[in-house]
């Protein structure tokens, strides 16, 4: 008598590795009232600045304090600016236990390099991080020839990124090398995402809502000076300062 084998049910999910870009909020205080004031001073009413970006909370600079951290209040505060806190790192054992209890994952010890656009929040000075400089990436280029709409994100890992169409407000272009946009750049542009301080951002029409090179960034109304807005321009690092310059042909 023939044996009929039941058909194997198709898999309903796959498990795959993925590399995600996180913005790091490096706390220098456990005082949420002070943090709220600084966020309001820095970003004002621009509560859509981060548009659902994933956030890593770096506790390394407050790990020695005995003060408890209200992680529920902290995550609620960051969500007001459309940040989505997902992991914490660098805290004391008690702090990390409290973070886990609040639903935050613990970032692995190897994940210590600041992600693109890391924000250090404690004072009105320009946000900055100090990643160790890395060698420039190999001469590889990723091309994008279609417009990028709000919410879309392109990451050129280990490469330069060339965009031949508009980058709309709310879209994000990221590269480990240089970012070239031969059209209006109205969204967020992040070059040198892994710490390459020699990376630059170029645009034929600079109107970016956020610019970042090697972790140093400018955002909001001050991202692009009024005299350069809408003009061909480049962004480069000079020490710990972002320099924007008009490109004249």
CSV table of C-alpha atoms in Angstrom, one decimal, residues 115-249:
chain,number,residue,atom,x,y,z
A,115,UNK,CA,25.5,56.1,15.1
A,116,UNK,CA,25.1,58.8,12.6
A,117,UNK,CA,23.8,62.0,14.1
A,118,UNK,CA,24.4,61.2,17.7
A,119,UNK,CA,23.0,63.8,20.1
A,120,UNK,CA,24.6,64.7,23.4
A,121,UNK,CA,21.9,66.5,25.5
A,122,UNK,CA,22.9,68.7,28.4
A,123,UNK,CA,23.5,72.2,27.2
A,124,UNK,CA,22.6,74.6,24.3
A,125,UNK,CA,26.0,74.0,22.6
A,126,UNK,CA,26.1,72.3,19.2
A,127,UNK,CA,25.4,68.6,19.6
A,128,UNK,CA,28.5,66.5,19.0
A,129,UNK,CA,30.1,63.2,19.6
A,130,UNK,CA,33.8,62.2,19.2
A,131,UNK,CA,34.0,58.9,17.4
A,132,UNK,CA,37.5,57.6,16.7
A,133,UNK,CA,38.4,58.6,13.1
A,134,UNK,CA,38.3,55.7,10.6
A,135,UNK,CA,40.1,55.3,7.3
A,136,UNK,CA,38.1,56.6,4.3
A,137,UNK,CA,36.0,53.8,2.8
A,138,UNK,CA,36.9,52.1,-0.4
A,139,UNK,CA,36.1,53.9,-3.6
A,140,UNK,CA,32.7,52.4,-4.0
A,141,UNK,CA,29.6,54.3,-5.1
A,142,UNK,CA,25.8,53.7,-4.7
A,143,UNK,CA,23.5,55.5,-7.1
A,144,UNK,CA,19.9,56.5,-6.6
A,145,UNK,CA,18.1,57.9,-9.6
A,146,UNK,CA,14.5,58.2,-8.2
A,147,UNK,CA,13.1,60.9,-5.9
A,148,UNK,CA,13.1,60.0,-2.2
A,149,UNK,CA,9.9,60.8,-0.4
A,150,UNK,CA,9.3,61.5,3.3
A,151,UNK,CA,10.0,58.5,5.4
A,152,UNK,CA,12.3,56.8,2.9
A,153,UNK,CA,15.9,56.1,3.9
A,154,UNK,CA,18.9,55.0,1.9
A,155,UNK,CA,22.2,53.9,3.4
A,156,UNK,CA,25.4,53.4,1.4
A,157,UNK,CA,27.3,51.1,3.6
A,158,UNK,CA,31.1,51.4,3.0
A,159,UNK,CA,30.4,53.6,0.0
A,160,UNK,CA,29.7,57.0,-1.4
A,161,UNK,CA,26.1,57.8,-2.2
A,162,UNK,CA,25.1,59.7,-5.3
A,163,UNK,CA,21.4,60.8,-5.6
A,164,UNK,CA,20.3,62.1,-9.0
A,165,UNK,CA,16.8,63.3,-7.8
A,166,UNK,CA,15.2,65.3,-5.1
A,167,UNK,CA,15.5,64.2,-1.4
A,168,UNK,CA,12.3,65.4,0.1
A,169,UNK,CA,11.7,66.8,3.6
A,170,UNK,CA,11.6,63.8,5.9
A,171,UNK,CA,13.7,61.5,3.7
A,172,UNK,CA,17.2,60.5,4.8
A,173,UNK,CA,20.4,59.8,2.9
A,174,UNK,CA,23.3,58.1,4.8
A,175,UNK,CA,26.7,57.1,3.6
A,176,UNK,CA,29.9,55.9,5.2
A,177,UNK,CA,31.6,58.0,2.6
A,178,UNK,CA,30.5,61.2,0.8
A,179,UNK,CA,26.9,62.2,0.0
A,180,UNK,CA,26.3,63.8,-3.4
A,181,UNK,CA,22.8,65.1,-4.2
A,182,UNK,CA,22.5,66.6,-7.8
A,183,UNK,CA,19.1,68.0,-7.0
A,184,UNK,CA,17.3,69.7,-4.1
A,185,UNK,CA,18.4,68.3,-0.8
A,186,UNK,CA,15.5,69.0,1.6
A,187,UNK,CA,15.7,66.0,4.0
A,188,UNK,CA,18.5,64.7,6.2
A,189,UNK,CA,22.0,64.0,4.9
A,190,UNK,CA,24.5,62.1,7.0
A,191,UNK,CA,28.1,61.5,5.6
A,192,UNK,CA,30.9,59.7,7.3
A,193,UNK,CA,28.4,57.6,9.3
A,194,UNK,CA,31.0,55.4,10.8
A,195,UNK,CA,33.4,58.2,11.8
A,196,UNK,CA,35.1,59.2,8.6
A,197,UNK,CA,35.9,62.8,9.3
A,198,UNK,CA,37.1,63.4,5.7
A,199,UNK,CA,33.6,62.8,4.3
A,200,UNK,CA,31.6,65.6,2.7
A,201,UNK,CA,28.1,66.4,1.7
A,202,UNK,CA,27.4,68.1,-1.7
A,203,UNK,CA,24.1,69.4,-3.1
A,204,UNK,CA,23.1,71.3,-6.2
A,205,UNK,CA,20.4,72.9,-4.1
A,206,UNK,CA,21.1,72.9,-0.3
A,207,UNK,CA,17.9,73.1,1.7
A,208,UNK,CA,18.6,70.2,4.2
A,209,UNK,CA,16.7,69.9,7.5
A,210,UNK,CA,19.7,68.1,9.0
A,211,UNK,CA,23.3,67.7,8.1
A,212,UNK,CA,25.8,65.4,9.8
A,213,UNK,CA,29.4,64.4,9.3
A,214,UNK,CA,31.1,61.8,11.5
A,215,UNK,CA,28.6,62.4,14.3
A,216,UNK,CA,28.6,66.2,14.4
A,217,UNK,CA,25.4,67.6,13.2
A,218,UNK,CA,23.2,70.7,12.7
A,219,UNK,CA,19.5,70.7,12.4
A,220,UNK,CA,16.4,72.9,12.2
A,221,UNK,CA,16.4,76.4,11.0
A,222,UNK,CA,20.2,76.7,11.6
A,223,UNK,CA,21.1,73.6,9.5
A,224,UNK,CA,21.7,75.8,6.4
A,225,UNK,CA,22.3,79.5,6.7
A,226,UNK,CA,19.8,81.7,4.8
A,227,UNK,CA,22.5,83.0,2.5
A,228,UNK,CA,23.3,79.5,1.3
A,229,UNK,CA,19.7,78.0,1.2
A,230,UNK,CA,18.8,76.9,-2.3
A,231,UNK,CA,22.3,77.3,-3.6
A,232,UNK,CA,24.9,74.7,-4.7
A,233,UNK,CA,26.9,74.0,-1.5
A,234,UNK,CA,29.1,71.6,0.3
A,235,UNK,CA,29.5,70.6,3.9
A,236,UNK,CA,32.8,69.5,5.5
A,237,UNK,CA,34.4,69.2,8.9
A,238,UNK,CA,37.0,71.7,10.1
A,239,UNK,CA,38.1,70.4,13.5
A,240,UNK,CA,34.9,70.0,15.4
A,241,UNK,CA,32.9,72.5,13.4
A,242,UNK,CA,30.7,71.9,10.4
A,243,UNK,CA,31.6,74.3,7.6
A,244,UNK,CA,29.1,75.1,4.8
A,245,UNK,CA,30.4,76.7,1.6
A,246,UNK,CA,28.8,77.8,-1.6
A,247,UNK,CA,30.1,76.0,-4.7
A,248,UNK,CA,30.6,78.3,-7.6
A,249,UNK,CA,31.0,77.0,-11.2
